[in-house]
Amino acid sequence: MKDIKAVINKYFEQIVAYRRHLHENPELSHEEKNTSEFIAAKLREMGLEPKTGVGGYGVTAVIEGAAPGKCVGLRADFDALPVKEVTGLPFASKNEGVSHACGHDVHTAMLLGAAHVLIELKDEFKGCVKLVFQPAEEDVLNCGSVPMIADGVLEDPKVDAMIGQHVWPQYTTGQAAIRNGAMMASSDRFHITIKGKGSHGSAPEDGVDAIVIASHVIAALQTIVSRKVSPRDAAVVTIGTIHGGSRYNVIADEVKLEGTSRNLNPEVRNKMPGRITEIAEGVAKAMGGEAVVEYFKGYSPTVNDPGMFDIIYGVMKETLGENAIVPEMSALGGEDFSYFCERIPCGFFWLGTRNPEQEFFPIHHGGFNADEKAIPTGIEIAVKSALAFLAK
Ligand code: NI
């Protein structure tokens, strides 16, 4: 087998050029027309025959090995965020107010890089690798993986397993993390409307104060995580917005709250809509008002298959050394890779991309910039894990 590190290094400059082009030209979820065309054009230059328009702007391509066998998917997302970039990079976003603050430019460049490497190695493996370039990962209620699945991305050839990754600035370049089981959380949204009755601010007895009710509802919702979820199960209930009232001396008749609920355990997650509704309705009723709860299910938890965990962990150990693997980590962020995990065995990992000499910015911050020196590591783990699955 050819030396994979050497093959990656041969293409490194080109992969960085892909990344910088994508970084400079970010497009929001469902608007990634140019990004999609760029990906397809690069795949054609490599001699592949990409399929475009897969469930929207999705692009796929298949690299066949030397003999028939299983098929493994490698997935990268490619949408950007409505975040103003403040990195000051020479290749900073040219699309005002939009940027690759989640590092999906790096994911896409790494998958194009993996394509170069796998094409060079194709006489050395059996089966095939399906490259899955996915749009709209950031749109929780209308995400890109679901229409790609509906459009047959897991069929023809049938995909037996899938591997995905995300850049992770909490860890330095050369580190990586993976967990056996739930790696990322479900991501649900809820809206609560509290209805009271307006009156003069000096005469609360004539009204029902929706602001006071809302404050009790918010405090009571925090008891779901502290008193109704086992301390061994990670969960979050956050109220992100509160709007109500019209004037300093008027009792508010209505307050609107918006929040998010996150869980790693699907069973706990399924109880959340009921708990949130009971508390909001019960507290409001006890205080003479009314609460209306709307609950919107977003991403499912991203749960790694034990077999895929073993493969990827093994590759990481061999590639980075055991000390560079951050053990047992999970996060309450959401990821629509979860819909692939619900259907076929999947493995998802985080790639350390922090340059310790630069100021730290988390993902979704306008200052975030992934260290390009991490790119070869991300490609190496993905390619070796894919080949290890096909060889099994
Ligand atoms: Ni992301």
GROMACS .gro file of C-alpha atoms and ligand atoms in nm:
model
  393
    1MET     CA    1   0.000   0.000   0.000
    2LYS     CA    2   0.122   0.347  -0.089
    3ASP     CA    3   0.223   0.577   0.195
    4ILE     CA    4  -0.101   0.769   0.257
    5LYS     CA    5   0.073   1.057   0.436
    6ALA     CA    6   0.298   1.110   0.134
    7VAL     CA    7   0.003   1.105  -0.106
    8ILE     CA    8  -0.182   1.362   0.109
    9ASN     CA    9   0.124   1.586   0.121
   10LYS     CA   10   0.149   1.577  -0.256
   11TYR     CA   11  -0.195   1.741  -0.278
   12PHE     CA   12  -0.171   1.961   0.032
   13GLU     CA   13  -0.118   2.294  -0.146
   14GLN     CA   14  -0.407   2.226  -0.380
   15ILE     CA   15  -0.635   2.129  -0.090
   16VAL     CA   16  -0.545   2.453   0.092
   17ALA     CA   17  -0.629   2.642  -0.229
   18TYR     CA   18  -0.973   2.470  -0.235
   19ARG     CA   19  -1.025   2.565   0.129
   20ARG     CA   20  -0.933   2.928   0.074
   21HIS     CA   21  -1.158   2.958  -0.232
   22LEU     CA   22  -1.450   2.815  -0.034
   23HIS     CA   23  -1.368   3.034   0.266
   24GLU     CA   24  -1.366   3.346   0.052
   25ASN     CA   25  -1.698   3.260  -0.116
   26PRO     CA   26  -1.933   3.135   0.159
   27GLU     CA   27  -2.303   3.072   0.088
   28LEU     CA   28  -2.588   3.030   0.335
   29SER     CA   29  -2.791   2.709   0.376
   30HIS     CA   30  -3.008   2.635   0.067
   31GLU     CA   31  -2.823   2.903  -0.132
   32GLU     CA   32  -2.502   2.707  -0.199
   33LYS     CA   33  -2.532   2.706  -0.580
   34ASN     CA   34  -2.177   2.821  -0.656
   35THR     CA   35  -2.024   2.601  -0.385
   36SER     CA   36  -2.205   2.300  -0.527
   37GLU     CA   37  -2.085   2.382  -0.880
   38PHE     CA   38  -1.729   2.432  -0.754
   39ILE     CA   39  -1.729   2.089  -0.589
   40ALA     CA   40  -1.870   1.918  -0.899
   41ALA     CA   41  -1.616   2.094  -1.124
   42LYS     CA   42  -1.323   1.982  -0.906
   43LEU     CA   43  -1.452   1.622  -0.902
   44ARG     CA   44  -1.480   1.627  -1.284
   45GLU     CA   45  -1.121   1.757  -1.306
   46MET     CA   46  -1.020   1.447  -1.109
   47GLY     CA   47  -1.191   1.228  -1.369
   48LEU     CA   48  -1.493   1.142  -1.154
   49GLU     CA   49  -1.855   1.163  -1.266
   50PRO     CA   50  -2.034   1.357  -0.993
   51LYS     CA   51  -2.408   1.342  -0.946
   52THR     CA   52  -2.546   1.689  -0.873
   53GLY     CA   53  -2.883   1.811  -0.744
   54VAL     CA   54  -2.906   1.531  -0.486
   55GLY     CA   55  -3.179   1.649  -0.248
   56GLY     CA   56  -3.108   2.015  -0.330
   57TYR     CA   57  -2.750   2.128  -0.388
   58GLY     CA   58  -2.606   1.795  -0.272
   59VAL     CA   59  -2.326   1.637  -0.476
   60THR     CA   60  -2.205   1.277  -0.472
   61ALA     CA   61  -1.937   1.081  -0.653
   62VAL     CA   62  -1.827   0.720  -0.635
   63ILE     CA   63  -1.467   0.596  -0.640
   64GLU     CA   64  -1.458   0.229  -0.735
   65GLY     CA   65  -1.184   0.007  -0.601
   66ALA     CA   66  -1.012  -0.281  -0.780
   67ALA     CA   67  -1.284  -0.538  -0.710
   68PRO     CA   68  -1.646  -0.544  -0.591
   69GLY     CA   69  -1.709  -0.516  -0.220
   70LYS     CA   70  -1.881  -0.301   0.039
   71CYS     CA   71  -1.944   0.071   0.001
   72VAL     CA   72  -1.849   0.331   0.261
   73GLY     CA   73  -1.963   0.693   0.257
   74LEU     CA   74  -1.749   0.992   0.349
   75ARG     CA   75  -1.953   1.301   0.423
   76ALA     CA   76  -1.872   1.674   0.433
   77ASP     CA   77  -2.115   1.963   0.480
   78PHE     CA   78  -2.059   2.288   0.291
   79ASP     CA   79  -2.295   2.567   0.401
   80ALA     CA   80  -2.189   2.887   0.581
   81LEU     CA   81  -2.343   3.101   0.855
   82PRO     CA   82  -2.494   3.450   0.876
   83VAL     CA   83  -2.196   3.561   1.087
   84LYS     CA   84  -1.974   3.860   1.003
   85GLU     CA   85  -1.614   3.747   0.966
   86VAL     CA   86  -1.356   3.934   1.176
   87THR     CA   87  -1.050   3.715   1.119
   88GLY     CA   88  -0.869   3.970   0.902
   89LEU     CA   89  -0.741   3.682   0.684
   90PRO     CA   90  -0.623   3.765   0.331
   91PHE     CA   91  -0.886   3.515   0.207
   92ALA     CA   92  -1.166   3.639   0.436
   93SER     CA   93  -1.527   3.623   0.317
   94LYS     CA   94  -1.618   3.841   0.023
   95ASN     CA   95  -1.988   3.783   0.098
   96GLU     CA   96  -2.068   4.055   0.354
   97GLY     CA   97  -2.228   3.921   0.672
   98VAL     CA   98  -2.179   3.555   0.571
   99SER     CA   99  -1.882   3.340   0.669
  100HIS     CA  100  -1.754   2.986   0.719
  101ALA     CA  101  -1.759   3.034   1.096
  102CYS     CA  102  -1.835   2.663   1.145
  103GLY     CA  103  -1.543   2.539   0.935
  104HIS     CA  104  -1.749   2.362   0.669
  105ASP     CA  105  -1.504   2.504   0.412
  106VAL     CA  106  -1.238   2.284   0.574
  107HIS     CA  107  -1.467   1.977   0.577
  108THR     CA  108  -1.532   2.019   0.204
  109ALA     CA  109  -1.167   2.081   0.114
  110MET     CA  110  -1.068   1.772   0.316
  111LEU     CA  111  -1.321   1.556   0.131
  112LEU     CA  112  -1.195   1.684  -0.206
  113GLY     CA  113  -0.848   1.599  -0.077
  114ALA     CA  114  -0.966   1.252   0.026
  115ALA     CA  115  -1.094   1.207  -0.331
  116HIS     CA  116  -0.747   1.279  -0.474
  117VAL     CA  117  -0.592   1.029  -0.232
  118LEU     CA  118  -0.850   0.754  -0.289
  119ILE     CA  119  -0.816   0.785  -0.666
  120GLU     CA  120  -0.443   0.718  -0.627
  121LEU     CA  121  -0.515   0.419  -0.404
  122LYS     CA  122  -0.801   0.267  -0.600
  123ASP     CA  123  -0.606  -0.038  -0.718
  124GLU     CA  124  -0.537  -0.120  -0.355
  125PHE     CA  125  -0.888  -0.158  -0.212
  126LYS     CA  126  -1.204  -0.360  -0.274
  127GLY     CA  127  -1.549  -0.206  -0.283
  128CYS     CA  128  -1.618   0.160  -0.325
  129VAL     CA  129  -1.619   0.495  -0.148
  130LYS     CA  130  -1.910   0.731  -0.197
  131LEU     CA  131  -1.824   1.096  -0.145
  132VAL     CA  132  -2.122   1.281   0.002
  133PHE     CA  133  -2.110   1.660  -0.015
  134GLN     CA  134  -2.407   1.789   0.183
  135PRO     CA  135  -2.567   2.136   0.186
  136ALA     CA  136  -2.770   2.307   0.459
  137GLU     CA  137  -2.633   2.144   0.774
  138GLU     CA  138  -2.702   2.462   0.973
  139ASP     CA  139  -3.076   2.479   0.909
  140VAL     CA  140  -3.208   2.278   1.203
  141LEU     CA  141  -3.572   2.260   1.096
  142ASN     CA  142  -3.498   2.208   0.726
  143CYS     CA  143  -3.158   2.042   0.714
  144GLY     CA  144  -2.975   1.902   0.414
  145SER     CA  145  -2.916   1.538   0.507
  146VAL     CA  146  -3.287   1.447   0.514
  147PRO     CA  147  -3.367   1.541   0.151
  148MET     CA  148  -3.041   1.377   0.037
  149ILE     CA  149  -3.153   1.053   0.204
  150ALA     CA  150  -3.501   1.089   0.049
  151ASP     CA  151  -3.332   1.139  -0.288
  152GLY     CA  152  -3.149   0.807  -0.252
  153VAL     CA  153  -2.802   0.909  -0.136
  154LEU     CA  154  -2.771   0.584   0.061
  155GLU     CA  155  -2.867   0.371  -0.242
  156ASP     CA  156  -2.716   0.288  -0.581
  157PRO     CA  157  -2.461   0.184  -0.475
  158LYS     CA  158  -2.601   0.100  -0.134
  159VAL     CA  159  -2.393   0.265   0.137
  160ASP     CA  160  -2.304   0.018   0.415
  161ALA     CA  161  -2.153   0.268   0.659
  162MET     CA  162  -2.070   0.637   0.676
  163ILE     CA  163  -1.795   0.849   0.830
  164GLY     CA  164  -1.813   1.220   0.910
  165GLN     CA  165  -1.605   1.472   1.101
  166HIS     CA  166  -1.616   1.825   1.238
  167VAL     CA  167  -1.334   2.070   1.305
  168TRP     CA  168  -1.303   2.132   1.680
  169PRO     CA  169  -1.112   2.439   1.799
  170GLN     CA  170  -1.121   2.333   2.165
  171TYR     CA  171  -0.851   2.080   2.074
  172THR     CA  172  -0.515   2.158   1.922
  173THR     CA  173  -0.395   2.042   1.583
  174GLY     CA  174  -0.279   1.683   1.616
  175GLN     CA  175  -0.559   1.592   1.856
  176ALA     CA  176  -0.891   1.425   1.779
  177ALA     CA  177  -1.190   1.296   1.973
  178ILE     CA  178  -1.450   1.025   1.932
  179ARG     CA  179  -1.696   0.858   2.163
  180ASN     CA  180  -1.860   0.517   2.157
  181GLY     CA  181  -2.231   0.605   2.156
  182ALA     CA  182  -2.385   0.952   2.157
  183MET     CA  183  -2.137   1.214   2.041
  184MET     CA  184  -2.364   1.510   1.974
  185ALA     CA  185  -2.708   1.602   2.102
  186SER     CA  186  -3.060   1.628   1.975
  187SER     CA  187  -3.143   1.989   1.900
  188ASP     CA  188  -3.508   2.085   1.949
  189ARG     CA  189  -3.677   2.424   1.959
  190PHE     CA  190  -3.981   2.540   2.152
  191HIS     CA  191  -4.193   2.852   2.171
  192ILE     CA  192  -4.407   2.941   2.473
  193THR     CA  193  -4.675   3.208   2.466
  194ILE     CA  194  -4.789   3.319   2.813
  195LYS     CA  195  -5.127   3.487   2.815
  196GLY     CA  196  -5.241   3.709   3.101
  197LYS     CA  197  -5.462   4.013   3.121
  198GLY     CA  198  -5.346   4.374   3.091
  199SER     CA  199  -5.420   4.641   3.346
  200HIS     CA  200  -5.274   4.960   3.492
  201GLY     CA  201  -4.935   4.904   3.652
  202SER     CA  202  -5.068   5.047   3.977
  203ALA     CA  203  -5.357   4.798   3.992
  204PRO     CA  204  -5.223   4.443   3.946
  205GLU     CA  205  -5.535   4.301   4.110
  206ASP     CA  206  -5.732   4.397   3.798
  207GLY     CA  207  -5.506   4.201   3.562
  208VAL     CA  208  -5.300   3.884   3.524
  209ASP     CA  209  -4.931   3.971   3.492
  210ALA     CA  210  -4.782   3.768   3.206
  211ILE     CA  211  -4.430   3.889   3.294
  212VAL     CA  212  -4.448   3.753   3.649
  213ILE     CA  213  -4.590   3.424   3.516
  214ALA     CA  214  -4.310   3.405   3.257
  215SER     CA  215  -4.044   3.453   3.527
  216HIS     CA  216  -4.185   3.159   3.726
  217VAL     CA  217  -4.214   2.945   3.414
  218ILE     CA  218  -3.850   3.012   3.324
  219ALA     CA  219  -3.730   2.925   3.675
  220ALA     CA  220  -3.948   2.612   3.688
  221LEU     CA  221  -3.822   2.492   3.348
  222GLN     CA  222  -3.470   2.478   3.494
  223THR     CA  223  -3.590   2.209   3.734
  224ILE     CA  224  -3.641   1.967   3.443
  225VAL     CA  225  -3.265   1.924   3.404
  226SER     CA  226  -3.183   1.947   3.776
  227ARG     CA  227  -3.468   1.729   3.911
  228LYS     CA  228  -3.619   1.523   3.627
  229VAL     CA  229  -3.313   1.410   3.430
  230SER     CA  230  -3.057   1.171   3.576
  231PRO     CA  231  -2.722   1.343   3.648
  232ARG     CA  232  -2.569   1.074   3.427
  233ASP     CA  233  -2.768   1.199   3.126
  234ALA     CA  234  -2.649   1.525   2.973
  235ALA     CA  235  -2.932   1.769   2.901
  236VAL     CA  236  -2.987   2.141   2.852
  237VAL     CA  237  -3.298   2.358   2.857
  238THR     CA  238  -3.220   2.715   2.753
  239ILE     CA  239  -3.455   3.008   2.711
  240GLY     CA  240  -3.291   3.224   2.448
  241THR     CA  241  -3.545   3.503   2.399
  242ILE     CA  242  -3.813   3.674   2.605
  243HIS     CA  243  -4.041   3.940   2.465
  244GLY     CA  244  -4.335   4.104   2.637
  245GLY     CA  245  -4.490   4.422   2.760
  246SER     CA  246  -4.538   4.758   2.596
  247ARG     CA  247  -4.484   5.026   2.863
  248TYR     CA  248  -4.323   5.064   3.205
  249ASN     CA  249  -4.653   5.123   3.387
  250VAL     CA  250  -4.874   4.869   3.211
  251ILE     CA  251  -4.922   4.508   3.326
  252ALA     CA  252  -4.824   4.295   3.027
  253ASP     CA  253  -5.097   4.073   2.881
  254GLU     CA  254  -4.864   3.852   2.680
  255VAL     CA  255  -4.504   3.725   2.687
  256LYS     CA  256  -4.336   3.512   2.422
  257LEU     CA  257  -4.042   3.286   2.508
  258GLU     CA  258  -3.822   3.088   2.271
  259GLY     CA  259  -3.585   2.816   2.378
  260THR     CA  260  -3.386   2.508   2.289
  261SER     CA  261  -3.373   2.163   2.444
  262ARG     CA  262  -3.070   1.932   2.400
  263ASN     CA  263  -3.021   1.567   2.492
  264LEU     CA  264  -2.773   1.289   2.426
  265ASN     CA  265  -3.013   1.012   2.532
  266PRO     CA  266  -3.302   0.963   2.285
  267GLU     CA  267  -3.532   0.830   2.563
  268VAL     CA  268  -3.481   1.140   2.775
  269ARG     CA  269  -3.528   1.354   2.469
  270ASN     CA  270  -3.868   1.204   2.397
  271LYS     CA  271  -3.993   1.308   2.742
  272MET     CA  272  -3.894   1.674   2.697
  273PRO     CA  273  -4.197   1.806   2.502
  274GLY     CA  274  -4.429   1.666   2.769
  275ARG     CA  275  -4.228   1.801   3.063
  276ILE     CA  276  -4.192   2.150   2.916
  277THR     CA  277  -4.563   2.166   2.831
  278GLU     CA  278  -4.675   2.041   3.175
  279ILE     CA  279  -4.461   2.295   3.358
  280ALA     CA  280  -4.552   2.593   3.140
  281GLU     CA  281  -4.924   2.515   3.139
  282GLY     CA  282  -4.935   2.422   3.508
  283VAL     CA  283  -4.746   2.726   3.636
  284ALA     CA  284  -4.946   2.964   3.417
  285LYS     CA  285  -5.276   2.811   3.523
  286ALA     CA  286  -5.185   2.827   3.893
  287MET     CA  287  -5.127   3.200   3.852
  288GLY     CA  288  -5.449   3.267   3.662
  289GLY     CA  289  -5.304   3.280   3.315
  290GLU     CA  290  -5.251   3.045   3.027
  291ALA     CA  291  -4.951   2.903   2.839
  292VAL     CA  292  -4.943   2.769   2.485
  293VAL     CA  293  -4.639   2.555   2.399
  294GLU     CA  294  -4.522   2.473   2.048
  295TYR     CA  295  -4.243   2.213   2.027
  296PHE     CA  296  -4.039   2.158   1.710
  297LYS     CA  297  -3.820   1.850   1.684
  298GLY     CA  298  -3.483   1.927   1.526
  299TYR     CA  299  -3.183   1.698   1.488
  300SER     CA  300  -3.172   1.359   1.658
  301PRO     CA  301  -2.867   1.277   1.872
  302THR     CA  302  -2.561   1.174   1.667
  303VAL     CA  303  -2.489   0.823   1.795
  304ASN     CA  304  -2.175   0.638   1.689
  305ASP     CA  305  -2.202   0.270   1.600
  306PRO     CA  306  -1.972   0.055   1.822
  307GLY     CA  307  -1.810  -0.113   1.520
  308MET     CA  308  -1.740   0.219   1.350
  309PHE     CA  309  -1.610   0.361   1.677
  310ASP     CA  310  -1.361   0.071   1.701
  311ILE     CA  311  -1.239   0.128   1.345
  312ILE     CA  312  -1.193   0.506   1.378
  313TYR     CA  313  -1.046   0.486   1.729
  314GLY     CA  314  -0.797   0.227   1.603
  315VAL     CA  315  -0.694   0.451   1.314
  316MET     CA  316  -0.657   0.752   1.543
  317LYS     CA  317  -0.438   0.553   1.781
  318GLU     CA  318  -0.214   0.443   1.497
  319THR     CA  319  -0.204   0.787   1.332
  320LEU     CA  320  -0.187   1.027   1.628
  321GLY     CA  321  -0.092   0.811   1.924
  322GLU     CA  322  -0.324   0.728   2.211
  323ASN     CA  323  -0.234   1.043   2.412
  324ALA     CA  324  -0.363   1.269   2.135
  325ILE     CA  325  -0.714   1.120   2.152
  326VAL     CA  326  -0.948   1.308   2.382
  327PRO     CA  327  -1.148   1.033   2.552
  328GLU     CA  328  -1.523   1.008   2.616
  329MET     CA  329  -1.610   1.353   2.488
  330SER     CA  330  -1.954   1.462   2.378
  331ALA     CA  331  -2.115   1.799   2.318
  332LEU     CA  332  -2.469   1.932   2.333
  333GLY     CA  333  -2.441   2.087   1.990
  334GLY     CA  334  -2.654   1.933   1.715
  335GLU     CA  335  -2.545   1.781   1.384
  336ASP     CA  336  -2.769   1.652   1.105
  337PHE     CA  337  -2.524   1.368   1.038
  338SER     CA  338  -2.752   1.205   1.298
  339TYR     CA  339  -3.003   1.113   1.026
  340PHE     CA  340  -2.741   0.896   0.856
  341CYS     CA  341  -2.661   0.740   1.198
  342GLU     CA  342  -3.028   0.645   1.240
  343ARG     CA  343  -3.021   0.446   0.917
  344ILE     CA  344  -2.678   0.282   0.880
  345PRO     CA  345  -2.372   0.227   1.105
  346CYS     CA  346  -2.190   0.557   1.129
  347GLY     CA  347  -1.884   0.707   1.292
  348PHE     CA  348  -1.840   1.077   1.364
  349PHE     CA  349  -1.529   1.236   1.510
  350TRP     CA  350  -1.389   1.576   1.598
  351LEU     CA  351  -1.065   1.701   1.453
  352GLY     CA  352  -0.852   1.933   1.667
  353THR     CA  353  -0.788   2.251   1.468
  354ARG     CA  354  -0.655   2.498   1.722
  355ASN     CA  355  -0.325   2.670   1.659
  356PRO     CA  356  -0.198   2.736   2.015
  357GLU     CA  357  -0.012   3.046   1.895
  358GLN     CA  358  -0.336   3.214   1.789
  359GLU     CA  359  -0.619   3.358   1.996
  360PHE     CA  360  -0.897   3.108   2.065
  361PHE     CA  361  -1.236   3.158   1.904
  362PRO     CA  362  -1.513   2.896   1.917
  363ILE     CA  363  -1.703   2.783   1.610
  364HIS     CA  364  -1.989   3.015   1.509
  365HIS     CA  365  -1.774   3.314   1.614
  366GLY     CA  366  -1.664   3.558   1.342
  367GLY     CA  367  -1.303   3.522   1.456
  368PHE     CA  368  -1.290   3.145   1.414
  369ASN     CA  369  -1.023   3.014   1.179
  370ALA     CA  370  -0.928   2.647   1.161
  371ASP     CA  371  -0.555   2.568   1.149
  372GLU     CA  372  -0.482   2.442   0.796
  373LYS     CA  373  -0.205   2.221   0.938
  374ALA     CA  374  -0.484   1.997   1.072
  375ILE     CA  375  -0.612   1.923   0.721
  376PRO     CA  376  -0.377   1.629   0.646
  377THR     CA  377  -0.473   1.465   0.977
  378GLY     CA  378  -0.845   1.491   0.901
  379ILE     CA  379  -0.796   1.339   0.557
  380GLU     CA  380  -0.571   1.062   0.692
  381ILE     CA  381  -0.817   0.954   0.962
  382ALA     CA  382  -1.112   0.960   0.719
  383VAL     CA  383  -0.933   0.773   0.439
  384LYS     CA  384  -0.771   0.512   0.662
  385SER     CA  385  -1.099   0.452   0.847
  386ALA     CA  386  -1.284   0.408   0.516
  387LEU     CA  387  -1.023   0.162   0.390
  388ALA     CA  388  -1.025  -0.024   0.721
  389PHE     CA  389  -1.403  -0.065   0.693
  390LEU     CA  390  -1.378  -0.193   0.334
  391ALA     CA  391  -1.101  -0.438   0.430
  392LYS     CA  392  -1.302  -0.586   0.718
  393NI      NI  393  -2.077   2.284   1.176
   0.00000   0.00000   0.00000
